[in-house]
């Protein structure tokens, strides 16, 4: 009788410890699933298969943690690379814009001056009929040069407007808004508040490009008659909003197939640790809001500067 | 006669001096190509004319204009730049330049600009004038409540204070039917749908006072 009791109690105790091990295991698995990647199960001794299971679990956890860290690193590298590409592209655009404008543009103006001198010489020429024929040609060439200069100006300004680099973002925004209004006859209100300091270059670029894309979208998709833009300098960040009264964007991503406009805006803002939102109200309009903190994020892409 | 040419493009300066010399035989020319050099020359002596490029070796010469004006308030300044965009023109004129010319117009219009500034007049070529005119011609968009007639605005304000149509009718000595018609017209004009939206509009635009 006693032995039977002993046997039963030993069995029950064994059963209980098994239960505890299994409970432990499942609790740990749950914790792990919630993102606590450092957690491990204690490996029970003398439990054969259960011990093995615990060991397996721990080694799986180890592998997953490693994978997770690799992913984080890869993500960081991608972000860094993306920021670098963004900067490099902008820098390239600025360089080409400047070279076109200040290089080719100015050479064309010099040719015009030379032609003017030539034209004067025609006036003192003896063979008047020949001279006037030459003069007509010169005038034609001057007109072609003017066309070429217009072209250079347009491409240069589309690549990267000098107003932004020379006069700063608030002036550029004012100009961009009025040009938009003149070009489209969409009535546009602009409100700029509290801007006293000069705005960091990367932030200026982001604000300018976002506005540019937003206004392009208004022309292409919104069917709006009014746009309201506001730029406010808060204590710690800049906030910019662009609101139209058009048909309103559908309210969930993806917003377009194979399009890069909205994704690009979001990316630019995110790379500066900012916030981006786009909100559509059916037949009432679309509002884009962004906020960019004033301090620049830590520049950590030095490793890529040789790319 | 002393003419100061400030431009970082050597060939352009040379071309300019060539045409200027033909016209102003007795003039003496000096050239600078950076902002600090320019400022030094300005301090040195009186000039009869400054021809100024904006972008010089990466610097914006317009930033110097206030200081130049302080030292030489009467110096006639002609800005001669590749930039055609309106903000540059406005900035230059505000800071005291008398004329603004884009470079491709130098050969045809520089003498006209010089004549103008020497007789104390401003000079803007047609391309620049057009841009500024486009800008000025833009109508300031009316905000919805600015489209209301004075009577409608009066009723709008009373409605925004949550007064009923009959209360308003009594106050203004009108029939309720007239007020009601006005109300519908107001909502239509402003693109609103209910008294509730109207009140909300009044609050967000801080419209509790009658207009001056
Ligand atoms: N202001 C807007 N009003 C209404 N719909 C909009 C507006 N802006 C964007 N959309 C919708 O969102 C979609 C995605 O916009 P997105 O800017 O990403 O791409 P896209 O303009 O079509 O092409 P792109 O890559 O050249 O910018 C648009 O195709 C359009 O349907
Ligand atoms: Mg787009």
XYZ file of C-alpha atoms and ligand atoms in Angstrom:
551
model
C 0.000 0.000 0.000
C 2.706 2.391 1.031
C 4.795 1.523 -1.990
C 1.831 2.083 -4.242
C 1.351 5.524 -2.697
C 4.992 6.289 -3.147
C 4.873 5.239 -6.755
C 1.802 7.384 -7.414
C 3.214 10.454 -5.699
C 6.456 10.100 -7.571
C 4.509 9.854 -10.815
C 2.404 12.905 -9.938
C 5.479 14.870 -9.005
C 7.094 13.878 -12.263
C 3.926 14.875 -14.097
C 3.899 18.248 -12.319
C 7.500 19.018 -13.159
C 6.821 18.056 -16.775
C 3.910 20.445 -16.784
C 6.061 23.210 -15.350
C 8.686 22.706 -18.006
C 6.127 22.783 -20.772
C 4.437 25.857 -19.335
C 7.802 27.567 -19.092
C 8.543 26.700 -22.652
C 5.273 28.067 -23.965
C 5.552 31.225 -21.871
C 9.034 31.865 -23.231
C 7.860 31.225 -26.774
C 5.109 33.774 -26.283
C 7.531 36.370 -24.899
C 9.844 35.728 -27.790
C 6.996 36.205 -30.218
C 6.272 39.575 -28.644
C 9.752 40.735 -29.497
C 11.782 39.924 -26.413
C 14.512 38.282 -28.441
C 16.897 37.914 -25.536
C 14.749 35.526 -23.576
C 15.785 31.825 -23.300
C 14.312 28.781 -21.549
C 16.195 27.111 -18.724
C 17.218 23.663 -19.941
C 15.847 20.987 -17.544
C 18.152 18.132 -16.624
C 17.255 14.468 -17.009
C 14.195 15.014 -19.125
C 15.376 13.455 -22.334
C 13.210 14.777 -25.137
C 12.030 17.804 -23.222
C 15.583 18.891 -22.512
C 16.300 18.509 -26.156
C 13.260 20.555 -27.064
C 14.427 23.356 -24.766
C 17.892 23.241 -26.288
C 16.398 23.344 -29.774
C 14.242 26.275 -28.815
C 17.200 28.198 -27.468
C 19.306 27.593 -30.518
C 16.421 28.614 -32.754
C 16.026 31.776 -30.686
C 19.719 32.444 -31.087
C 19.499 32.043 -34.862
C 16.443 34.254 -35.083
C 18.077 36.945 -32.987
C 21.052 36.912 -35.273
C 18.817 37.134 -38.352
C 16.911 39.960 -36.729
C 20.077 41.911 -36.035
C 21.260 41.341 -39.568
C 17.960 42.698 -40.854
C 18.237 45.771 -38.662
C 21.723 46.362 -39.956
C 20.635 45.888 -43.547
C 17.763 48.286 -42.976
C 20.134 50.863 -41.540
C 22.475 50.455 -44.464
C 19.606 50.872 -46.903
C 18.463 54.011 -45.154
C 21.974 55.373 -45.208
C 22.375 54.494 -48.843
C 19.057 56.016 -49.713
C 19.986 59.253 -47.976
C 23.290 59.259 -49.745
C 21.693 58.709 -53.147
C 19.176 61.420 -52.449
C 21.949 63.863 -51.552
C 24.125 62.812 -54.450
C 21.301 63.267 -56.935
C 20.469 66.683 -55.583
C 24.119 67.702 -55.609
C 24.462 66.519 -59.188
C 21.356 68.435 -60.229
C 22.708 71.550 -58.581
C 26.081 71.204 -60.278
C 24.648 70.664 -63.752
C 22.124 73.454 -63.265
C 24.868 75.845 -62.293
C 27.195 74.816 -65.068
C 24.487 75.177 -67.683
C 23.412 78.514 -66.369
C 26.718 80.128 -65.492
C 28.811 78.324 -68.070
C 26.910 77.801 -71.289
C 24.449 80.589 -70.572
C 27.192 83.159 -70.139
C 29.144 82.010 -73.171
C 26.008 82.522 -75.237
C 25.687 86.066 -73.904
C 29.299 86.760 -74.845
C 28.636 85.569 -78.396
C 25.768 88.013 -78.494
C 28.051 90.850 -77.503
C 30.530 89.832 -80.207
C 27.752 89.776 -82.759
C 26.709 93.269 -81.706
C 30.253 94.453 -82.420
C 30.147 92.765 -85.800
C 26.816 94.401 -86.517
C 28.335 97.834 -85.858
C 31.124 97.089 -88.291
C 28.533 96.437 -90.974
C 27.335 100.013 -90.582
C 30.736 101.320 -91.680
C 31.003 98.875 -94.552
C 31.111 100.331 -98.061
C 29.121 97.710 -99.930
C 25.784 98.638 -98.400
C 23.690 95.901 -100.017
C 26.019 93.135 -98.834
C 26.251 94.759 -95.409
C 22.534 94.837 -94.911
C 22.261 91.178 -95.944
C 24.880 90.299 -93.355
C 23.105 92.342 -90.763
C 19.866 90.470 -91.383
C 21.770 87.236 -90.811
C 23.275 88.562 -87.591
C 19.863 89.481 -86.267
C 18.645 85.953 -87.014
C 21.599 84.425 -85.176
C 20.955 86.665 -82.199
C 17.400 85.440 -82.063
C 18.548 81.820 -82.123
C 20.939 82.553 -79.294
C 18.102 84.028 -77.274
C 16.152 80.817 -77.835
C 19.124 78.771 -76.669
C 19.453 80.918 -73.546
C 15.776 80.462 -72.749
C 16.263 76.729 -73.097
C 19.295 76.721 -70.806
C 17.371 78.756 -68.245
C 14.440 76.399 -68.312
C 16.452 73.203 -67.941
C 18.638 74.704 -65.277
C 15.677 75.912 -63.270
C 13.897 72.582 -63.594
C 16.958 70.764 -62.318
C 17.473 73.021 -59.360
C 16.271 76.623 -59.198
C 18.856 79.228 -58.322
C 16.273 81.072 -56.239
C 16.396 78.220 -53.735
C 20.167 78.287 -53.380
C 20.694 82.020 -53.541
C 17.663 83.441 -51.771
C 16.545 80.628 -49.491
C 13.462 78.466 -49.145
C 10.867 81.066 -48.087
C 11.628 83.187 -51.186
C 11.681 80.068 -53.323
C 8.327 78.966 -51.923
C 6.797 82.358 -52.572
C 8.095 82.283 -56.127
C 7.105 78.651 -56.726
C 3.595 79.378 -55.491
C 3.101 82.447 -57.682
C 4.528 80.723 -60.741
C 2.131 77.850 -60.120
C -0.733 80.278 -59.864
C 0.250 82.148 -63.027
C 0.682 78.917 -64.963
C -2.468 77.147 -63.814
C -4.902 79.896 -62.749
C -5.612 77.800 -59.669
C -5.977 80.382 -56.961
C -3.292 79.800 -54.388
C -2.900 81.193 -50.929
C 0.390 81.159 -49.147
C 1.000 81.717 -45.497
C 4.499 81.887 -44.078
C 4.838 82.273 -40.340
C 7.699 82.953 -37.976
C 10.550 82.241 -40.342
C 13.448 84.269 -39.009
C 16.464 82.062 -39.181
C 17.845 80.593 -42.367
C 16.733 77.042 -42.985
C 19.231 74.208 -43.138
C 20.040 73.205 -46.704
C 18.842 69.594 -46.570
C 15.602 70.678 -44.972
C 15.128 73.426 -47.575
C 15.616 70.921 -50.344
C 13.129 68.497 -48.829
C 10.516 71.202 -48.253
C 10.968 72.517 -51.780
C 10.790 69.113 -53.470
C 7.751 68.047 -51.475
C 5.922 71.237 -52.441
C 6.942 70.738 -56.043
C 5.607 67.181 -56.165
C 2.441 68.124 -54.282
C 1.688 70.961 -56.707
C 2.406 68.711 -59.692
C -0.090 66.234 -58.278
C -2.665 68.981 -57.854
C -2.342 69.830 -61.545
C -2.381 66.233 -62.664
C -4.932 64.593 -60.406
C -6.893 66.873 -58.122
C -9.112 68.933 -60.407
C -8.968 71.651 -57.793
C -9.730 75.364 -58.023
C -7.906 76.407 -54.879
C -4.724 75.548 -53.072
C -3.630 76.645 -49.659
C -0.007 76.355 -48.593
C 1.347 77.122 -45.180
C 4.851 77.065 -43.807
C 5.299 77.549 -40.107
C 8.451 77.627 -38.074
C 7.776 76.152 -34.659
C 10.200 76.016 -31.807
C 11.604 72.637 -32.734
C 10.430 71.946 -36.239
C 9.166 73.274 -39.544
C 5.697 72.336 -40.580
C 4.434 72.593 -44.111
C 0.966 71.838 -45.376
C -0.439 71.817 -48.889
C -4.197 71.584 -49.161
C -6.324 71.507 -52.282
C -10.093 71.533 -52.726
C -10.180 68.883 -55.428
C -11.627 65.401 -55.624
C -9.631 63.984 -52.725
C -7.141 61.134 -52.832
C -8.369 57.647 -51.920
C -7.689 57.128 -48.299
C -5.388 54.168 -48.151
C -2.117 53.229 -49.739
C -1.029 52.173 -52.283
C -2.005 55.477 -53.869
C -0.857 54.545 -57.320
C 0.629 51.636 -59.218
C 4.275 52.083 -60.133
C 4.276 55.698 -59.089
C 6.956 57.383 -57.089
C 5.566 60.808 -56.216
C 4.020 60.192 -52.827
C 6.530 57.507 -51.856
C 9.337 59.906 -52.767
C 7.915 62.698 -50.636
C 7.505 60.391 -47.691
C 11.011 59.058 -48.093
C 12.579 62.522 -48.182
C 10.786 63.535 -45.028
C 11.549 60.275 -43.248
C 15.261 60.569 -44.000
C 15.253 63.818 -42.043
C 13.424 62.118 -39.178
C 10.235 63.953 -40.023
C 6.570 63.060 -40.207
C 4.513 62.797 -43.362
C 0.787 62.421 -43.800
C -1.620 62.612 -46.692
C -5.342 62.771 -46.173
C -8.121 62.763 -48.749
C -11.726 63.720 -48.245
C -14.001 62.616 -51.034
C -14.892 65.591 -53.254
C -13.496 67.967 -50.648
C -9.806 67.809 -51.254
C -6.444 66.455 -50.246
C -4.115 67.668 -47.529
C -0.451 66.871 -47.226
C 1.225 67.702 -43.968
C 4.851 67.357 -43.120
C 6.909 68.162 -40.116
C 10.677 68.185 -40.060
C 12.661 68.611 -36.860
C 15.121 71.475 -36.950
C 18.262 69.632 -36.046
C 19.822 67.586 -38.794
C 19.985 63.865 -38.208
C 23.410 62.511 -37.484
C 25.347 62.165 -40.737
C 26.397 58.562 -40.761
C 26.968 57.940 -44.452
C 30.640 58.728 -44.584
C 31.241 55.070 -45.374
C 29.473 55.643 -48.691
C 31.067 58.873 -49.770
C 33.277 57.084 -52.239
C 30.365 55.402 -54.015
C 34.310 108.988 -65.510
C 34.844 105.876 -63.341
C 32.944 102.730 -64.032
C 33.242 99.671 -61.821
C 32.491 96.265 -63.292
C 31.780 93.477 -60.857
C 31.476 90.059 -62.464
C 33.300 86.765 -61.967
C 33.224 85.864 -65.657
C 36.403 87.204 -67.297
C 35.263 86.851 -70.902
C 31.982 88.498 -70.201
C 33.735 91.418 -68.527
C 36.091 91.764 -71.477
C 33.222 91.802 -73.969
C 31.379 94.354 -71.924
C 34.362 96.678 -71.643
C 34.868 96.475 -75.384
C 31.410 97.795 -76.151
C 31.477 100.310 -73.314
C 34.811 101.757 -74.424
C 33.507 102.461 -77.893
C 30.772 104.600 -76.444
C 32.475 106.190 -73.432
C 35.839 107.155 -74.815
C 37.045 108.952 -71.724
C 35.852 106.485 -69.163
C 38.167 104.502 -66.948
C 37.172 100.975 -66.054
C 38.045 98.778 -63.151
C 37.069 95.178 -62.693
C 36.457 92.964 -59.674
C 35.377 89.359 -59.535
C 34.556 88.658 -55.893
C 32.402 90.239 -53.217
C 35.290 91.226 -50.899
C 37.156 92.880 -53.811
C 34.010 94.732 -54.752
C 33.540 96.058 -51.268
C 37.128 97.229 -51.119
C 36.783 99.154 -54.388
C 33.565 100.739 -53.193
C 35.288 101.985 -50.061
C 38.288 103.283 -52.020
C 36.596 106.028 -54.000
C 33.499 107.473 -55.642
C 32.277 105.710 -58.772
C 29.971 107.021 -61.444
C 28.463 103.634 -62.110
C 28.470 100.123 -60.737
C 27.557 97.248 -63.031
C 26.912 94.293 -60.800
C 26.569 90.558 -61.356
C 24.657 88.640 -58.666
C 26.370 85.282 -58.467
C 30.083 85.805 -57.932
C 32.215 82.787 -57.089
C 29.337 81.187 -55.255
C 28.454 84.313 -53.277
C 25.365 86.435 -53.632
C 26.349 90.047 -54.191
C 22.864 91.290 -53.344
C 23.746 90.679 -49.707
C 26.326 93.444 -50.034
C 23.938 96.041 -51.423
C 22.791 97.480 -48.072
C 26.406 98.098 -47.045
C 27.299 99.556 -50.431
C 24.293 101.861 -50.238
C 25.330 102.975 -46.780
C 28.760 104.085 -47.962
C 27.726 105.396 -51.399
C 24.040 106.275 -51.228
C 24.070 108.065 -54.586
C 25.994 105.468 -56.586
C 23.883 104.366 -59.580
C 23.754 100.569 -59.698
C 22.763 98.404 -62.653
C 22.388 94.735 -61.879
C 23.441 92.652 -64.860
C 22.827 88.986 -64.169
C 21.995 85.678 -65.841
C 19.090 85.314 -63.400
C 15.730 86.186 -64.818
C 13.547 85.068 -61.914
C 11.374 87.688 -60.328
C 12.594 87.293 -56.710
C 16.088 88.395 -57.771
C 14.705 91.482 -59.463
C 12.549 92.453 -56.529
C 15.333 91.884 -54.066
C 17.789 93.945 -56.164
C 15.392 96.859 -56.571
C 14.473 96.801 -52.885
C 18.109 96.913 -51.889
C 18.711 99.983 -54.011
C 19.636 98.964 -57.564
C 18.163 101.342 -60.137
C 18.117 98.976 -63.092
C 18.017 95.237 -63.625
C 19.081 93.684 -66.897
C 19.599 90.053 -67.890
C 22.946 89.489 -69.528
C 21.741 88.517 -72.979
C 20.218 91.976 -73.241
C 23.456 93.792 -72.452
C 24.454 94.310 -76.067
C 21.135 95.870 -77.011
C 19.980 97.612 -73.887
C 22.860 98.407 -71.580
C 23.310 101.914 -72.977
C 19.643 102.639 -72.521
C 19.862 101.439 -68.935
C 22.925 103.604 -68.322
C 21.207 106.682 -69.779
C 18.250 106.034 -67.516
C 20.164 105.606 -64.265
C 22.373 108.610 -64.979
C 19.289 110.732 -65.240
C 17.977 109.249 -62.030
C 15.392 106.948 -63.600
C 14.888 103.248 -63.196
C 15.200 100.845 -66.066
C 13.639 97.428 -66.566
C 13.701 95.573 -69.898
C 10.582 94.065 -71.358
C 11.193 90.475 -70.183
C 11.524 91.578 -66.571
C 8.671 94.071 -66.739
C 6.376 91.359 -68.099
C 7.198 89.066 -65.223
C 6.477 91.698 -62.649
C 3.256 92.646 -64.395
C 2.140 88.986 -64.388
C 2.789 88.893 -60.707
C 0.908 92.093 -59.982
C -2.029 91.137 -62.166
C -2.839 88.107 -60.017
C -6.134 88.668 -58.286
C -6.022 88.088 -54.608
C -8.402 85.185 -54.168
C -11.512 86.156 -52.239
C -12.285 84.153 -49.196
C -15.869 82.833 -49.252
C -17.291 85.332 -46.764
C -15.779 88.188 -48.761
C -18.155 87.359 -51.610
C -21.210 88.210 -49.491
C -23.115 91.471 -49.905
C -23.259 93.718 -46.825
C -26.801 92.601 -45.996
C -25.879 88.961 -46.478
C -22.856 89.426 -44.259
C -25.046 90.938 -41.552
C -27.348 87.928 -41.665
C -24.355 85.602 -41.802
C -23.053 87.064 -38.544
C -26.426 86.721 -36.805
C -26.748 83.132 -37.996
C -23.273 82.416 -36.730
C -24.426 83.579 -33.286
C -27.012 80.791 -33.375
C -29.949 83.164 -33.917
C -33.019 81.712 -35.576
C -34.493 82.943 -38.838
C -37.500 84.519 -37.051
C -35.257 86.253 -34.492
C -33.173 87.700 -37.292
C -36.252 88.738 -39.257
C -37.537 90.617 -36.266
C -34.242 92.289 -35.552
C -33.745 93.495 -39.132
C -37.376 94.291 -39.798
C -37.614 91.779 -42.637
C -40.063 88.981 -43.292
C -38.911 85.508 -42.189
C -39.290 84.403 -45.805
C -36.792 87.019 -47.011
C -34.308 86.063 -44.306
C -34.731 82.434 -45.192
C -34.011 83.169 -48.871
C -30.933 85.134 -47.834
C -29.823 82.220 -45.691
C -30.011 79.769 -48.580
C -28.113 82.174 -50.834
C -25.404 82.657 -48.174
C -24.893 78.915 -47.735
C -24.752 78.496 -51.505
C -22.224 81.281 -52.010
C -20.007 79.962 -49.272
C -20.297 76.313 -50.200
C -21.679 75.377 -46.793
C -24.490 72.964 -46.042
C -25.911 73.830 -42.637
C -26.079 76.457 -39.923
C -23.736 74.238 -38.021
C -21.077 74.451 -40.736
C -21.662 78.170 -40.943
C -20.985 78.612 -37.241
C -17.903 76.508 -37.527
C -16.692 78.678 -40.425
C -17.291 81.861 -38.423
C -15.336 80.496 -35.497
C -12.386 79.300 -37.542
C -12.184 82.623 -39.388
C -12.747 84.661 -36.198
C -15.722 86.488 -37.676
C -17.635 87.732 -34.740
C -17.238 91.462 -35.403
C -19.024 93.268 -38.220
C -16.572 94.257 -40.983
C -15.101 97.743 -40.768
N -3.866 66.045 -54.864
C -4.400 64.877 -55.273
N -5.757 64.767 -55.458
C -6.296 63.621 -55.863
N -5.603 62.491 -56.115
C -4.274 62.514 -55.946
C -3.607 63.703 -55.516
N -2.278 63.435 -55.421
C -2.137 62.151 -55.777
N -3.319 61.574 -56.093
C -3.553 60.167 -56.494
O -2.505 59.383 -55.969
C -1.830 58.692 -56.998
C -0.362 58.565 -56.679
O 0.291 59.811 -56.717
P 1.841 59.850 -57.009
O 2.294 61.264 -56.955
O 2.507 58.888 -56.098
O 1.943 59.287 -58.466
P 1.643 59.964 -59.881
O 1.466 61.437 -59.710
O 0.489 59.230 -60.502
O 2.940 59.639 -60.690
P 4.425 60.203 -60.402
O 5.226 59.021 -59.976
O 4.870 60.798 -61.671
O 4.312 61.226 -59.300
C -2.135 59.480 -58.258
O -2.077 58.674 -59.384
C -3.533 59.992 -57.990
O -4.491 59.039 -58.317
Mg 2.865 62.613 -58.682
